[in-house]
């Protein structure tokens, strides 16, 4: 098992937890929580695979995703007090998660000979669409549309990843640099309250 | 024509009616009603086929679905008073519908060599995603996330169906037992007000 | 480059602008605006291609769509005052857009041997689903469900296009007549305040 795969599962776990917490916010029942956690965790990758025509989609061919998601949802249900105290840890893994999902999305797209610019968009979709679907299901305007730099960190990371790839940097070094970069951008933007301009009427 | 196929069309009809009634609730026009009825009826099966990479999706290769949906929408539009008095009948067919959709989803997934646990999820998707999309379009939080035991009945039925299949029970007997079981669970839960625990913040 | 292709890109541009304006309405940031503009512009065609199993989806195999969308979003962001004064022009291109998208959707479906009635639905999906997804993301009930005759103009145009095709009218003449017809229906319905009946509870 590669480190990227383990990080992928960790990211999936954290996304499932975030989906379950959203569900709790809306007073959903256990099924609603499981469903929301599940969709949040697999939504981005599924949409990416559908658009790329890459069948079967990731979680259909590997049962580990479902197992990790089930653990995440049940743990949140049983120990939500404890889990909500882990906010810093969750934040870190969430950020690692979007970094890993971005890279996996780009690599899948590249392996299918997609144009690099579109591959970056596929990476972005992998990272953020789960959260977009979660917020839409829970009847909120997607958070990433007005939150601190989040999707933008993935975009910048994606451009860097493609650029270093062209320079011939080896895949694993490139992955490490890109994920670190995404984490750094997000933390810096939060600390210094940097955000994107808003379009007003 | 098999009984399952006829029940499938009946379920589709009832789903189209339920979508149209949702639309009426939101004061949508005839097109909005048709669209909502259509999406409610075919949404679950379409998403299942997309995820399984099973092309063409069901309603593209069989015009009967579209015909049945059109009948359901127009009938609701013209005779809504009468149809709303049929609540008990609609409830029964809706419950038969989710049972049938669950089984069809599982059988399709199994025929594509999907892992049984994931096949159950595909059955669940077939049964409930139409309603989820309907509620999302109509700007509500999906009903099944906080309603009585509904999706859970499909899940239990799905597990039973796979289990009896492993025991070698013939397909049509298995279908009959599973659908009966899903109907029984739903009715018992409503009568005795059994519901899933809710996750609160 | 055919005229239809140029009109397709023009329609995509106008859809991107309309998505960006929706985002502005909801005070989304630059990323949210880009994302909404992007989804509005490619949503309909993407869903059509997914349902038809027509991979890769249109905007993945032709970078021009992404370029046109980027121009539309940025222009709206930078010159929104000017763009909002172009309301009449935008309206015209939006109407040409749905006409062109309807025809492209039908032609794709027909080329995949889909039944003509379903091909019309695929044309309709191409034209209106982008707007439906935009409104759902922005937490509104889709506009086309209660607006003036809009989707219905596409439906009528689609029926006409199929009918003239059966009569043997050449493709480009047929395209011209159909698009003109869709534009005419929409303008007439707005001028004379014609709308579909609403289903009330």
XYZ file of C-alpha atoms in Angstrom:
603
model
C 0.000 0.000 0.000
C 1.378 3.348 -1.069
C 1.364 6.366 1.221
C -0.927 8.156 -1.249
C -3.505 5.375 -0.901
C -3.418 5.564 2.899
C -3.792 9.351 2.759
C -6.668 8.888 0.315
C -8.481 6.647 2.811
C -7.712 9.109 5.625
C -9.139 11.952 3.538
C -12.228 9.851 2.808
C -12.628 9.223 6.553
C -12.452 12.923 7.373
C -14.884 13.817 4.579
C -17.333 11.218 5.928
C -17.018 12.809 9.376
C -17.617 16.306 7.980
C -20.684 15.070 6.104
C -22.052 13.448 9.261
C -21.519 16.644 11.254
C -23.421 18.617 8.588
C -26.255 16.118 8.909
C -26.262 16.539 12.689
C -26.596 20.262 12.148
C -29.830 19.641 10.239
C -31.176 17.059 12.720
C -31.082 14.220 10.193
C -31.553 10.661 11.408
C -28.924 7.895 11.333
C -29.695 7.022 7.726
C -29.589 10.662 6.642
C -26.259 11.034 8.423
C -24.818 7.926 6.803
C -26.055 9.001 3.407
C -24.680 12.527 3.740
C -21.348 11.241 5.037
C -21.161 8.757 2.191
C -21.990 11.278 -0.542
C -19.556 13.826 0.861
C -16.776 11.260 0.872
C -17.309 9.710 -2.564
C -19.146 12.504 -4.421
C -16.107 14.254 -5.868
C -14.348 11.152 -7.097
C -17.568 9.683 -8.477
C -18.402 12.781 -10.491
C -14.820 12.876 -11.807
C -15.002 9.228 -12.909
C -18.408 9.733 -14.531
C -17.199 12.731 -16.529
C -14.036 10.907 -17.571
C -16.053 7.790 -18.474
C -13.742 5.889 -16.117
C -15.789 2.823 -15.083
C -16.226 1.298 -12.629
C -16.010 4.347 -10.374
C -13.388 4.182 -7.616
C -15.470 3.079 -4.626
C -17.219 0.327 -6.621
C -13.972 -1.501 -7.270
C -12.486 -1.147 -3.779
C -14.543 -1.977 -0.698
C -12.113 -0.184 1.630
C -13.743 3.168 0.886
C -17.109 1.946 2.123
C -15.531 0.463 5.251
C -13.688 3.676 6.089
C -16.839 5.731 5.525
C -18.907 3.458 7.769
C -16.308 3.821 10.518
C -16.318 7.608 10.124
C -20.099 7.925 10.298
C -20.563 5.558 13.241
C -17.678 7.089 15.188
C -19.172 10.548 14.710
C -22.559 9.263 15.811
C -21.217 7.570 18.923
C -18.456 9.945 20.013
C -19.474 13.264 18.523
C -18.376 15.205 21.606
C -14.871 13.786 21.422
C -14.672 14.174 17.651
C -15.677 17.811 17.773
C -12.821 18.481 20.175
C -10.447 17.173 17.524
C -11.190 20.194 15.347
C -7.559 20.992 14.676
C -6.753 17.410 13.705
C -9.840 17.214 11.487
C -8.887 20.496 9.846
C -5.407 19.163 9.111
C -6.672 15.880 7.628
C -9.343 17.705 5.659
C -6.634 19.862 4.126
C -4.414 16.851 3.447
C -7.543 15.227 1.996
C -8.209 17.931 -0.580
C -4.538 17.901 -1.510
C -4.535 14.131 -2.027
C -7.857 14.164 -3.904
C -6.570 16.910 -6.192
C -3.479 14.885 -7.090
C -5.381 11.616 -7.575
C -7.886 13.376 -9.828
C -5.139 14.930 -11.947
C -3.212 11.678 -12.239
C -6.334 9.758 -13.328
C -7.142 12.379 -15.941
C -3.562 12.470 -17.255
C -3.515 8.673 -17.492
C -6.581 8.992 -19.761
C -4.711 11.531 -21.951
C -6.856 14.493 -20.922
C -5.464 17.985 -21.618
C -3.484 19.191 -18.545
C -5.730 22.224 -17.991
C -8.801 19.995 -17.904
C -6.899 17.528 -15.721
C -6.484 20.301 -13.147
C -10.241 20.872 -13.239
C -10.765 17.138 -12.733
C -8.450 17.333 -9.721
C -10.445 20.237 -8.379
C -13.733 18.364 -8.922
C -12.365 15.370 -6.984
C -11.456 17.620 -4.091
C -14.464 19.891 -3.779
C -17.548 18.357 -5.402
C -18.261 16.059 -2.441
C -18.624 19.140 -0.248
C -20.702 20.916 -2.885
C -23.152 17.997 -3.079
C -23.233 17.777 0.744
C -24.181 21.442 1.062
C -26.743 21.236 -1.744
C -28.412 18.189 -0.145
C -28.473 19.969 3.219
C -30.102 22.935 1.495
C -27.207 25.372 1.940
C -25.357 27.385 -0.657
C -22.066 25.499 -1.060
C -19.585 26.685 1.536
C -16.642 26.739 -0.863
C -18.370 29.460 -2.875
C -17.769 31.994 -0.138
C -15.329 30.486 2.297
C -11.675 31.324 2.737
C -9.293 30.221 -0.024
C -10.096 26.514 -0.322
C -10.820 25.465 -3.867
C -8.295 28.067 -4.966
C -5.585 26.307 -2.958
C -6.406 23.123 -4.907
C -6.248 25.036 -8.192
C -2.843 26.520 -7.387
C -1.608 23.130 -6.187
C -2.901 21.549 -9.378
C -1.052 24.048 -11.578
C 2.123 23.443 -9.564
C 1.725 19.671 -9.885
C 1.377 19.841 -13.667
C 4.249 22.327 -13.930
C 6.656 20.211 -11.824
C 5.580 17.162 -13.816
C 6.611 18.916 -17.049
C 9.959 19.726 -15.438
C 10.424 16.002 -14.884
C 10.144 15.967 -11.079
C 9.456 12.381 -9.967
C 5.846 11.599 -9.087
C 6.263 10.967 -5.349
C 8.403 14.081 -4.768
C 5.910 16.069 -6.806
C 3.026 14.714 -4.723
C 4.788 15.674 -1.496
C 5.570 19.204 -2.682
C 2.067 19.789 -4.029
C 0.241 18.574 -0.920
C 2.542 20.634 1.302
C 1.898 23.651 -0.884
C -1.899 23.248 -0.684
C -1.726 22.899 3.100
C 0.535 25.945 3.375
C -1.695 28.119 1.181
C -4.802 27.233 3.163
C -3.209 27.828 6.565
C -1.579 31.104 5.504
C -4.842 32.401 4.038
C -6.751 31.581 7.216
C -4.110 33.114 9.488
C -3.900 36.330 7.479
C -7.587 36.379 6.527
C -6.864 36.412 2.806
C -9.938 35.754 0.695
C -11.138 36.120 -2.870
C -12.972 39.247 -4.024
C -16.765 39.031 -3.964
C -18.890 40.004 -6.937
C -21.663 42.341 -5.831
C -24.688 43.522 -7.709
C -43.909 -9.478 -19.543
C -42.798 -10.556 -16.099
C -44.633 -9.503 -12.941
C -41.495 -7.652 -11.810
C -41.567 -5.558 -14.978
C -45.217 -4.647 -14.465
C -44.547 -3.743 -10.829
C -41.574 -1.676 -12.004
C -43.825 0.328 -14.317
C -46.415 0.687 -11.525
C -43.722 1.970 -9.168
C -42.564 4.384 -11.859
C -46.130 5.629 -12.242
C -46.516 6.244 -8.508
C -43.159 7.997 -8.313
C -44.189 10.271 -11.190
C -47.389 11.097 -9.297
C -45.482 11.868 -6.094
C -43.099 14.138 -8.007
C -45.995 15.973 -9.596
C -47.667 16.465 -6.212
C -44.412 17.914 -4.835
C -44.359 20.307 -7.763
C -47.954 21.324 -7.048
C -46.897 22.093 -3.493
C -44.382 24.606 -4.867
C -46.780 26.122 -7.430
C -44.724 24.959 -10.403
C -46.217 25.170 -13.882
C -47.085 22.202 -16.124
C -43.537 21.888 -17.404
C -42.083 22.083 -13.894
C -44.540 19.412 -12.790
C -43.687 17.136 -15.705
C -39.992 17.632 -15.148
C -40.200 16.959 -11.424
C -42.388 13.894 -11.963
C -40.001 12.620 -14.612
C -36.858 13.108 -12.523
C -38.474 11.540 -9.456
C -39.458 8.491 -11.472
C -36.213 7.897 -13.346
C -33.630 9.594 -11.093
C -32.732 6.605 -8.941
C -32.358 4.112 -11.780
C -30.453 6.622 -13.906
C -27.918 7.385 -11.186
C -27.488 3.648 -10.559
C -26.854 2.976 -14.253
C -24.419 5.905 -14.502
C -22.402 4.694 -11.509
C -22.375 1.117 -12.812
C -21.422 2.343 -16.288
C -24.468 0.440 -17.563
C -25.335 2.169 -20.862
C -27.800 2.986 -22.241
C -29.641 3.826 -19.025
C -32.938 1.999 -18.477
C -35.470 4.570 -19.699
C -33.469 5.319 -22.874
C -33.831 1.753 -24.132
C -37.508 1.265 -23.227
C -40.085 3.889 -24.147
C -42.681 2.431 -21.765
C -41.166 4.327 -18.843
C -41.713 7.669 -20.547
C -45.285 6.709 -21.459
C -46.121 5.661 -17.905
C -44.593 8.856 -16.496
C -46.533 11.036 -18.935
C -49.750 9.313 -17.882
C -48.926 9.806 -14.203
C -48.157 13.511 -14.571
C -51.170 14.323 -16.740
C -53.542 12.292 -14.546
C -52.295 14.150 -11.467
C -52.722 17.449 -13.245
C -56.245 16.696 -14.410
C -57.658 14.700 -11.488
C -55.604 15.829 -8.548
C -58.594 15.847 -6.204
C -59.391 12.234 -6.973
C -55.752 11.154 -6.859
C -55.188 12.722 -3.468
C -58.090 10.709 -2.105
C -56.247 7.565 -3.170
C -53.603 8.183 -0.512
C -53.711 4.655 0.874
C -53.408 3.086 -2.564
C -50.577 5.448 -3.509
C -48.811 4.636 -0.260
C -49.088 0.914 -0.983
C -47.773 1.233 -4.545
C -45.014 3.573 -3.400
C -43.908 0.920 -0.930
C -44.149 -1.834 -3.545
C -42.215 0.534 -5.808
C -39.241 0.955 -3.493
C -39.217 -2.816 -2.954
C -39.177 -3.511 -6.675
C -36.594 -0.805 -7.395
C -34.347 -2.198 -4.666
C -34.455 -5.685 -6.165
C -33.941 -4.491 -9.733
C -30.963 -2.405 -8.632
C -29.377 -5.323 -6.797
C -29.945 -7.738 -9.672
C -28.400 -5.321 -12.194
C -25.363 -4.806 -9.985
C -24.934 -8.549 -9.346
C -25.192 -9.243 -13.087
C -22.251 -6.836 -13.512
C -20.256 -8.784 -10.867
C -20.377 -6.017 -8.270
C -19.615 -6.988 -4.660
C -22.888 -7.927 -2.860
C -22.519 -5.176 -0.238
C -22.146 -2.567 -2.973
C -25.007 -4.196 -4.882
C -27.241 -3.520 -1.874
C -26.195 0.129 -1.997
C -27.027 0.192 -5.716
C -30.463 -1.229 -4.861
C -30.915 1.469 -2.258
C -29.847 4.173 -4.734
C -32.410 2.895 -7.274
C -35.139 3.117 -4.671
C -34.445 6.419 -2.961
C -32.348 8.718 -5.161
C -35.318 9.795 -7.290
C -36.967 11.176 -4.162
C -33.716 12.774 -3.008
C -33.310 14.605 -6.324
C -37.003 15.613 -6.260
C -36.647 17.175 -2.817
C -33.352 18.865 -3.704
C -34.880 20.403 -6.849
C -37.893 21.587 -4.855
C -35.501 23.179 -2.373
C -36.317 20.888 0.572
C -34.010 18.771 2.679
C -34.614 15.227 1.394
C -37.556 13.694 3.216
C -35.923 10.294 3.588
C -33.253 11.860 5.786
C -35.723 12.367 8.598
C -38.827 10.412 7.753
C -39.999 7.145 9.269
C -38.042 4.001 8.398
C -38.006 4.138 4.612
C -34.544 3.769 3.161
C -33.764 1.479 6.072
C -36.542 -0.878 4.989
C -34.856 -1.079 1.574
C -31.496 -1.746 3.202
C -32.875 -4.575 5.344
C -34.750 -5.979 2.346
C -31.555 -5.782 0.300
C -29.561 -7.706 2.892
C -32.323 -10.348 3.053
C -32.381 -10.623 -0.741
C -28.635 -11.220 -0.948
C -28.762 -13.646 1.985
C -31.601 -15.745 0.531
C -29.803 -15.703 -2.807
C -26.719 -17.214 -1.177
C -28.955 -19.910 0.363
C -30.062 -20.806 -3.155
C -33.651 -19.568 -2.943
C -34.998 -19.178 -6.487
C -35.105 -15.635 -7.842
C -38.886 -15.183 -8.077
C -39.567 -16.601 -4.580
C -36.787 -14.408 -3.241
C -38.280 -11.338 -4.947
C -41.679 -12.083 -3.416
C -40.291 -12.575 0.103
C -38.093 -9.462 -0.086
C -40.814 -7.125 -1.351
C -43.242 -8.456 1.279
C -40.609 -7.905 3.932
C -39.951 -4.293 2.850
C -43.689 -3.557 2.852
C -44.113 -5.183 6.276
C -41.212 -3.261 7.830
C -42.498 0.055 6.557
C -46.078 -0.513 7.705
C -45.032 -1.832 11.135
C -42.698 1.122 11.677
C -45.422 3.611 10.801
C -48.034 1.885 12.950
C -45.738 1.683 15.986
C -43.966 4.977 15.271
C -40.550 3.364 15.124
C -37.877 5.671 13.773
C -34.115 5.974 13.623
C -32.187 7.924 16.259
C -31.392 11.514 15.349
C -27.903 12.974 15.671
C -28.035 16.272 17.511
C -25.359 18.846 17.958
C -15.954 26.014 -38.372
C -19.654 25.669 -38.963
C -22.126 28.378 -38.004
C -23.754 25.955 -35.547
C -20.418 25.548 -33.728
C -19.929 29.309 -33.470
C -23.479 29.717 -32.167
C -22.811 26.890 -29.699
C -19.799 28.777 -28.319
C -21.812 32.008 -28.218
C -24.565 30.238 -26.280
C -21.957 28.821 -23.909
C -20.589 32.339 -23.368
C -24.016 33.739 -22.542
C -24.796 30.844 -20.190
C -21.497 31.467 -18.381
C -22.452 35.120 -18.001
C -25.917 34.231 -16.643
C -24.349 31.832 -14.141
C -21.915 34.492 -12.992
C -24.715 37.005 -12.544
C -26.643 34.465 -10.412
C -23.529 34.054 -8.299
C -23.261 37.819 -7.894
C -26.837 37.821 -6.670
C -25.810 35.460 -3.863
C -22.586 37.326 -3.018
C -20.353 34.426 -4.026
C -16.613 35.004 -4.360
C -14.612 34.826 -7.602
C -14.250 31.050 -7.374
C -17.950 30.571 -6.637
C -18.770 32.787 -9.605
C -16.435 30.903 -11.923
C -17.780 27.578 -10.722
C -21.416 28.618 -11.128
C -20.740 30.092 -14.561
C -18.905 26.950 -15.587
C -21.620 24.543 -14.364
C -24.369 26.634 -15.976
C -22.562 26.589 -19.301
C -21.588 22.904 -19.440
C -24.184 21.286 -17.129
C -26.819 20.516 -19.724
C -24.480 19.047 -22.320
C -22.577 17.072 -19.695
C -25.710 15.469 -18.270
C -26.864 14.632 -21.805
C -23.545 12.979 -22.643
C -23.520 11.046 -19.350
C -27.029 9.691 -19.930
C -26.208 8.790 -23.536
C -22.932 7.184 -22.448
C -21.245 9.473 -24.954
C -17.641 9.745 -23.706
C -15.623 11.857 -23.441
C -18.179 14.569 -22.702
C -18.149 17.574 -25.035
C -16.061 20.096 -23.073
C -13.406 17.480 -22.238
C -12.546 16.963 -25.891
C -12.608 20.614 -26.958
C -10.767 23.258 -24.935
C -12.624 26.103 -26.638
C -15.582 25.705 -24.268
C -13.387 26.304 -21.231
C -11.778 29.333 -22.889
C -15.125 30.881 -23.780
C -16.456 30.271 -20.257
C -13.388 31.850 -18.672
C -13.836 34.922 -20.868
C -17.526 35.129 -19.920
C -16.896 34.898 -16.179
C -14.008 37.347 -16.112
C -15.801 39.846 -18.353
C -18.824 39.732 -16.063
C -16.603 40.207 -13.040
C -14.753 43.154 -14.523
C -17.472 44.926 -16.507
C -20.672 43.895 -14.792
C -22.238 47.314 -15.112
C -21.718 47.340 -18.870
C -22.832 43.740 -19.268
C -26.047 44.319 -17.379
C -26.904 47.114 -19.770
C -26.705 44.608 -22.591
C -29.822 42.865 -21.289
C -31.541 42.759 -24.644
C -28.491 41.350 -26.393
C -27.983 38.788 -23.643
C -31.630 37.798 -23.886
C -31.315 37.299 -27.617
C -28.167 35.181 -27.359
C -29.635 33.204 -24.471
C -32.600 32.355 -26.672
C -30.368 31.505 -29.630
C -28.360 29.443 -27.131
C -31.240 27.249 -26.009
C -32.238 26.778 -29.638
C -28.736 25.693 -30.631
C -28.326 23.465 -27.566
C -31.658 21.783 -28.303
C -30.620 20.972 -31.856
C -27.146 19.767 -30.887
C -28.650 17.501 -28.215
C -31.157 16.008 -30.631
C -28.560 15.460 -33.346
C -26.195 13.711 -30.900
C -28.973 11.449 -29.672
C -30.139 10.625 -33.198
C -26.570 9.820 -34.241
C -26.565 7.262 -31.391
C -29.822 5.724 -32.727
C -31.940 6.941 -29.816
C -35.733 6.975 -30.347
C -36.794 10.425 -31.695
C -39.067 11.154 -28.714
C -36.194 10.509 -26.310
C -33.893 12.504 -28.597
C -36.175 15.515 -28.087
C -35.858 15.035 -24.321
C -32.072 14.904 -24.716
C -32.254 18.170 -26.674
C -34.324 19.692 -23.889
C -31.859 18.465 -21.249
C -28.969 20.058 -23.177
C -30.789 23.354 -23.242
C -32.201 23.661 -19.742
C -30.306 21.432 -17.279
C -27.421 23.896 -16.937
C -29.854 26.478 -15.631
C -31.556 23.919 -13.384
C -28.232 22.968 -11.772
C -27.297 26.663 -11.432
C -30.510 27.440 -9.574
C -30.234 24.337 -7.385
C -26.647 25.223 -6.424
C -27.709 28.786 -5.637
C -30.480 27.373 -3.441
C -33.383 28.551 -5.595
C -36.220 26.554 -7.084
C -35.291 26.263 -10.771
C -36.529 29.291 -12.661
C -37.691 27.323 -15.666
C -40.259 25.564 -13.481
C -42.313 28.716 -13.187
C -41.023 31.171 -15.726
C -42.611 32.183 -18.979
C -42.597 29.621 -21.804
C -38.940 28.639 -22.005
C -38.411 24.899 -21.840
C -41.678 24.524 -23.709
C -40.264 26.559 -26.607
C -37.401 24.049 -26.790
C -39.852 21.139 -26.717
C -41.925 22.571 -29.560
C -38.763 23.384 -31.509
C -37.539 19.825 -30.917
C -40.750 18.295 -32.236
C -40.558 20.563 -35.295
C -36.920 19.622 -35.904
C -37.700 15.894 -35.807
C -40.785 16.381 -37.988
C -38.963 18.407 -40.666
C -36.168 15.841 -40.567
C -38.664 13.098 -41.397
C -39.936 15.213 -44.294
C -36.403 15.229 -45.648
C -35.599 18.908 -45.073
C -31.820 19.349 -45.217
C -30.058 19.639 -41.870
C -28.887 23.257 -42.124
C -32.241 24.587 -43.360
C -33.932 22.594 -40.588
C -31.574 24.082 -37.996
C -32.304 27.600 -39.200
C -36.090 27.093 -39.155
C -36.057 25.424 -35.719
C -33.919 28.053 -34.036
C -36.021 30.848 -35.558
C -39.143 29.084 -34.325
C -37.816 28.749 -30.756
C -36.849 32.428 -30.719
C -40.234 33.445 -32.096
C -42.183 31.366 -29.551
C -40.262 32.798 -26.652
C -40.576 36.406 -27.764
C -44.282 36.085 -28.585
C -45.010 34.446 -25.224
C -43.210 37.213 -23.346
C -44.887 39.986 -25.333
C -48.378 38.538 -24.864
C -47.720 37.173 -21.366
C -48.572 33.625 -22.343
C -47.607 31.066 -19.720
C -48.322 27.480 -18.769
C -51.088 26.604 -16.297
C -49.945 26.171 -12.694
C -50.893 23.145 -10.631
C -52.240 24.257 -7.278
C -52.969 22.211 -4.214
